[in-house]
PDB file of C-alpha atoms in Angstrom:
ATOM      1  CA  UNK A 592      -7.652  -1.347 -10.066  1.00 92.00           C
ATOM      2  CA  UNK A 593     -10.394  -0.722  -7.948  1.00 96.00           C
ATOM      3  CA  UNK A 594     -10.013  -1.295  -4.020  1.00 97.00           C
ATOM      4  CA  UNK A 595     -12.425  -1.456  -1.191  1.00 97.00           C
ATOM      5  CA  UNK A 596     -11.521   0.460   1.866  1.00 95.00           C
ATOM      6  CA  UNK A 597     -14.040  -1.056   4.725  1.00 94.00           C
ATOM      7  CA  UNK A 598     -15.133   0.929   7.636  1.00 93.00           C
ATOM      8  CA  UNK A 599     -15.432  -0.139  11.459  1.00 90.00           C
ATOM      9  CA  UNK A 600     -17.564   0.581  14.380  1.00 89.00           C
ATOM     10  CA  UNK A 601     -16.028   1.707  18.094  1.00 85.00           C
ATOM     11  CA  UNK A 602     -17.677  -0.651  20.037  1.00 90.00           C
ATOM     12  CA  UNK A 603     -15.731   1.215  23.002  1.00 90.00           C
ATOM     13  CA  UNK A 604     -13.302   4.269  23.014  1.00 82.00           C
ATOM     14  CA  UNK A 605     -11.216   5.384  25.520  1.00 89.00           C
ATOM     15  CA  UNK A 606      -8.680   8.397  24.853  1.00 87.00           C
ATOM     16  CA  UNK A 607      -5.728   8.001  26.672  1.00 87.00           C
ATOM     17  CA  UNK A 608      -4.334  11.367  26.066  1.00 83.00           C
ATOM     18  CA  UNK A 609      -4.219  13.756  23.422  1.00 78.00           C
ATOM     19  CA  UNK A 610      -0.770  13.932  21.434  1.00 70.00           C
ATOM     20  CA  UNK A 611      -0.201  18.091  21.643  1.00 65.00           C
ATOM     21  CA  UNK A 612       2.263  17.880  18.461  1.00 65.00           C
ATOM     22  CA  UNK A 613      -0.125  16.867  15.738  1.00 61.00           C
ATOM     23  CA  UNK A 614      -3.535  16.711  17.269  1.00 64.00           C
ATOM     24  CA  UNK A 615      -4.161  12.670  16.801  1.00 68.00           C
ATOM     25  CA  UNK A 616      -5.137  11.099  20.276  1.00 75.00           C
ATOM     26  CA  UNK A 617      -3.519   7.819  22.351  1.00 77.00           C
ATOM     27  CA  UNK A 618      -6.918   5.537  22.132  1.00 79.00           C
ATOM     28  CA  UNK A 619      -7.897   2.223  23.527  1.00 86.00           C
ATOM     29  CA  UNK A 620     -10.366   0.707  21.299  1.00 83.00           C
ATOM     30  CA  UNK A 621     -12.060  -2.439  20.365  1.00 88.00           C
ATOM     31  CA  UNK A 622     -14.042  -2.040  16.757  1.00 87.00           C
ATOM     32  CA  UNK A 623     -15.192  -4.341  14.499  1.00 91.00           C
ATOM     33  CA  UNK A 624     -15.372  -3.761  11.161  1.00 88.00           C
ATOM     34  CA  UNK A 625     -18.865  -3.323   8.867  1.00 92.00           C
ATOM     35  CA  UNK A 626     -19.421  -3.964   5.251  1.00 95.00           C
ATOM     36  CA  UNK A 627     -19.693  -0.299   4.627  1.00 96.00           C
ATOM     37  CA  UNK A 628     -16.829   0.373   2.028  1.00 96.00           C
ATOM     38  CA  UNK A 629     -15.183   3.304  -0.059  1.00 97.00           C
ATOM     39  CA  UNK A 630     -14.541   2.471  -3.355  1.00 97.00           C
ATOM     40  CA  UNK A 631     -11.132   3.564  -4.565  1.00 98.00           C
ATOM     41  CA  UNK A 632      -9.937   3.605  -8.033  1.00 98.00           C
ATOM     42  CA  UNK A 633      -6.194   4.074  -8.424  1.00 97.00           C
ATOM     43  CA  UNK A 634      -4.580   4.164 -12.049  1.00 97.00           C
ATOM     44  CA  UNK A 635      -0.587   5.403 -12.804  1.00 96.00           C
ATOM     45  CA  UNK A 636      -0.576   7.705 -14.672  1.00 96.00           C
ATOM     46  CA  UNK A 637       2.692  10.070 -16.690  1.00 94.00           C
ATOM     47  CA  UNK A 638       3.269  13.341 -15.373  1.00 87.00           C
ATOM     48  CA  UNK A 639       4.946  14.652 -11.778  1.00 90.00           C
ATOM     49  CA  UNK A 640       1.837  15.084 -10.130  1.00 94.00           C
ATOM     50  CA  UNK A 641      -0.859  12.707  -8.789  1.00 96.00           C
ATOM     51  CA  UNK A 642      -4.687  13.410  -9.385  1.00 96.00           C
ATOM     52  CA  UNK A 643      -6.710  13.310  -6.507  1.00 96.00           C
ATOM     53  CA  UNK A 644     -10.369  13.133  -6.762  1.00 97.00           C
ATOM     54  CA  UNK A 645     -13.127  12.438  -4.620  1.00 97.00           C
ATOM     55  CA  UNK A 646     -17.187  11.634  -5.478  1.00 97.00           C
ATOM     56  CA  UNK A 647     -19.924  10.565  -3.905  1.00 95.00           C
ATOM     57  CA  UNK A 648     -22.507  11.597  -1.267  1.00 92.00           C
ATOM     58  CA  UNK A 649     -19.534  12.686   1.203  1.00 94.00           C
ATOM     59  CA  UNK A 650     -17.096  13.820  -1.438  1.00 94.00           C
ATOM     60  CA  UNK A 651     -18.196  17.817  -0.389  1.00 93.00           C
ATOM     61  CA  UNK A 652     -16.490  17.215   2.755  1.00 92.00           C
ATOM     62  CA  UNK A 653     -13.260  16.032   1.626  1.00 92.00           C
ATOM     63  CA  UNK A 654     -10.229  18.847   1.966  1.00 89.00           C
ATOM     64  CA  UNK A 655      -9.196  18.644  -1.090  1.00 88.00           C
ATOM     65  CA  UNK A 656      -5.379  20.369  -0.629  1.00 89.00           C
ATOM     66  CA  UNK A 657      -4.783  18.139   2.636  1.00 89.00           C
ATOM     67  CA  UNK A 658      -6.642  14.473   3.315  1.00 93.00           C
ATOM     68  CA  UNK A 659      -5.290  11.086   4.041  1.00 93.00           C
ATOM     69  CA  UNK A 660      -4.417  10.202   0.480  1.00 95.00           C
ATOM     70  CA  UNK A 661      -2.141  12.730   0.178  1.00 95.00           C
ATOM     71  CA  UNK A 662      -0.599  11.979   3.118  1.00 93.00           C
ATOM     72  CA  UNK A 663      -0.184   8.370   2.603  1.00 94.00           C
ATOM     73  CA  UNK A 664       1.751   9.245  -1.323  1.00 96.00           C
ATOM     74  CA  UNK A 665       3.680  11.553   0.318  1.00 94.00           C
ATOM     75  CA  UNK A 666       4.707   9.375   2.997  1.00 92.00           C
ATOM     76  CA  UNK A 667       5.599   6.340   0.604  1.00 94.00           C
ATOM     77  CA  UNK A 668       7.378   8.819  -1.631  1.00 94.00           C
ATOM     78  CA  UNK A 669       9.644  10.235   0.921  1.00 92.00           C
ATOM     79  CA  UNK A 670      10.345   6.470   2.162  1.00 90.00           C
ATOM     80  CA  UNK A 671      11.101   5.934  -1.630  1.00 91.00           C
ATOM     81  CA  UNK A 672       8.784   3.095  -1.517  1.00 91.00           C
ATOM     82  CA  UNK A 673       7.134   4.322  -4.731  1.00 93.00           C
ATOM     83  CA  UNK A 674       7.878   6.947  -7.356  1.00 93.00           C
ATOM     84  CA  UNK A 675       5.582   6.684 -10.053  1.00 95.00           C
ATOM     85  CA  UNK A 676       2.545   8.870  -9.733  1.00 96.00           C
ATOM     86  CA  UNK A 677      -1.410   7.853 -10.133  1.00 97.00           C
ATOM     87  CA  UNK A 678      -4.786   9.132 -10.869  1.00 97.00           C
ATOM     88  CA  UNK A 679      -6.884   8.368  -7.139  1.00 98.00           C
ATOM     89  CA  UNK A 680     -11.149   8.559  -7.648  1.00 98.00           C
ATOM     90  CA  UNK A 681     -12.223   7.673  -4.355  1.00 97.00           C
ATOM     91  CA  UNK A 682     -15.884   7.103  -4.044  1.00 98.00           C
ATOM     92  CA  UNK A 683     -17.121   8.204  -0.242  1.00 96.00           C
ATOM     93  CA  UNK A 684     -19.899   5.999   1.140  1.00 96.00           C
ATOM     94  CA  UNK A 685     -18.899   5.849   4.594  1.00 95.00           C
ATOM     95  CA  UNK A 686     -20.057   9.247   6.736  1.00 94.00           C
ATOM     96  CA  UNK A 687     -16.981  12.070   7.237  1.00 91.00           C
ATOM     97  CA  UNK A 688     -16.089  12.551  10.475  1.00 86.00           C
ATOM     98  CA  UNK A 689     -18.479   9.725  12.116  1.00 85.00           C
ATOM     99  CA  UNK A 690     -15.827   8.159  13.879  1.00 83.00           C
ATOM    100  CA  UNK A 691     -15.914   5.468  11.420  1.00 88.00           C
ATOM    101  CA  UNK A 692     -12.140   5.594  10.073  1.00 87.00           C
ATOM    102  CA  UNK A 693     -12.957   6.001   6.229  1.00 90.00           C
ATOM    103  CA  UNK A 694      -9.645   8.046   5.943  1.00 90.00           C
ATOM    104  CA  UNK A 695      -7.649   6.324   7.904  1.00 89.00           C
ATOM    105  CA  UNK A 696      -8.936   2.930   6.186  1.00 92.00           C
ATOM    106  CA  UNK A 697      -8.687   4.905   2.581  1.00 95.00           C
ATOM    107  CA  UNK A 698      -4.986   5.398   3.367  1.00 93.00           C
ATOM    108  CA  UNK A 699      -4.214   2.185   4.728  1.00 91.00           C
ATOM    109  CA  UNK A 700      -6.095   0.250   1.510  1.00 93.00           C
ATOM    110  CA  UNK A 701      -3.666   2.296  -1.010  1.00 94.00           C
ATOM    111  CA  UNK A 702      -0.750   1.625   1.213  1.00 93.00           C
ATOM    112  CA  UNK A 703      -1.037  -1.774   1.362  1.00 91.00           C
ATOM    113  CA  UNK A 704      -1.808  -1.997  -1.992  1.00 94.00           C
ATOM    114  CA  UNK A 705       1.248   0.058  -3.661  1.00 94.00           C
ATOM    115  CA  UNK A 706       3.315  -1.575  -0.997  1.00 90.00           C
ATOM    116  CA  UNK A 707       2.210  -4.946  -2.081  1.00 88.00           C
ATOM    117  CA  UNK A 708       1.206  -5.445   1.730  1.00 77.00           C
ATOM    118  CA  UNK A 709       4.897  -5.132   3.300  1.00 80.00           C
ATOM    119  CA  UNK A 710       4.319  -2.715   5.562  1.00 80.00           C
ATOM    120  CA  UNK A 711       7.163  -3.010   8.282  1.00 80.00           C
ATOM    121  CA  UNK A 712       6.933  -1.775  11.447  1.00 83.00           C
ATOM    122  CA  UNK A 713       8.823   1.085  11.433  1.00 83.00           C
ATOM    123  CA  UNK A 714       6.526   2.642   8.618  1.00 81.00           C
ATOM    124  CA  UNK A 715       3.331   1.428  10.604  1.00 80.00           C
ATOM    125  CA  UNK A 716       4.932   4.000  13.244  1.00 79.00           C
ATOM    126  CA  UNK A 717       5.583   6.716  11.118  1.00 80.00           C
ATOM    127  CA  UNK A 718       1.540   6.166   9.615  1.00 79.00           C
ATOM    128  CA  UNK A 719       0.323   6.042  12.690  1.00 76.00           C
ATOM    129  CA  UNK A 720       1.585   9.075  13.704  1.00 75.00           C
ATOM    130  CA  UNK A 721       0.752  10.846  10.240  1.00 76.00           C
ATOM    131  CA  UNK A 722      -2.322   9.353   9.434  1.00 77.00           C
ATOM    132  CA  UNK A 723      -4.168   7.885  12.500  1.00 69.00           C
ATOM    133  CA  UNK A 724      -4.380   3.990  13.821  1.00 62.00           C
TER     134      UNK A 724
END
């Protein structure tokens, strides 16, 4: 399956506050979002271990031992809202660290997809806090 993970433009920002216990911020913001996509290609696969990969012209970038996609298995496994494992190519098109939410929007696509978009609201809390708004 192959997903597309859109980015969005801040058309205004305001940080509230910055959270001190893991270094997100409390934002107001009103965005829109652009057809500027990540491609992600997500296959299970046998084994006890999921293979994360990540190409394209922002891939270099990318920490590979600790990044949104991680984050988001982990948090799904731990919920035991999945336990198979998969093979993860995401392709980066959208800038790193542009303030344009490609990992935040990478996590969110695979969510919703593994979840089969049920995503209640007490795991939208525990993402947000993990993995950004």
């Amino acid at each position: 399956m192959v997903l597309k993970s859109f980015s969005k433009i801040n058309l205004s920002l305001n940080i509230i506050r910055k959270l001190k216990k893991d270094r997100l911020h409390e934002i107001q913001s009103y965005f829109c979002l652009i057809n500027l996509f990540d491609q992600i290609k997500i296959d299970k696969i046998e084994g006890q271990k999921d293979i994360i990969q990540f190409k394209g012209k922002f891939a270099k970038y990318i920490e590979k031992k600790s990044n949104s996609i991680i984050d988001a298995l982990t948090i799904l496994r731990e919920r035991n809202l999945i336990s198979d494992y998969y093979s993860v190519l995401v392709n980066k098109k959208i800038p790193v660290f542009a303030g344009m939410g490609g990992g935040t929007s990478n996590a969110i696509c695979l969510i919703k997809y593994l979840t089969k978009n049920r995503i209640n609201k007490n795991l939208l809390s525990i993402l947000n806090k993990k993995i950004g708004s």
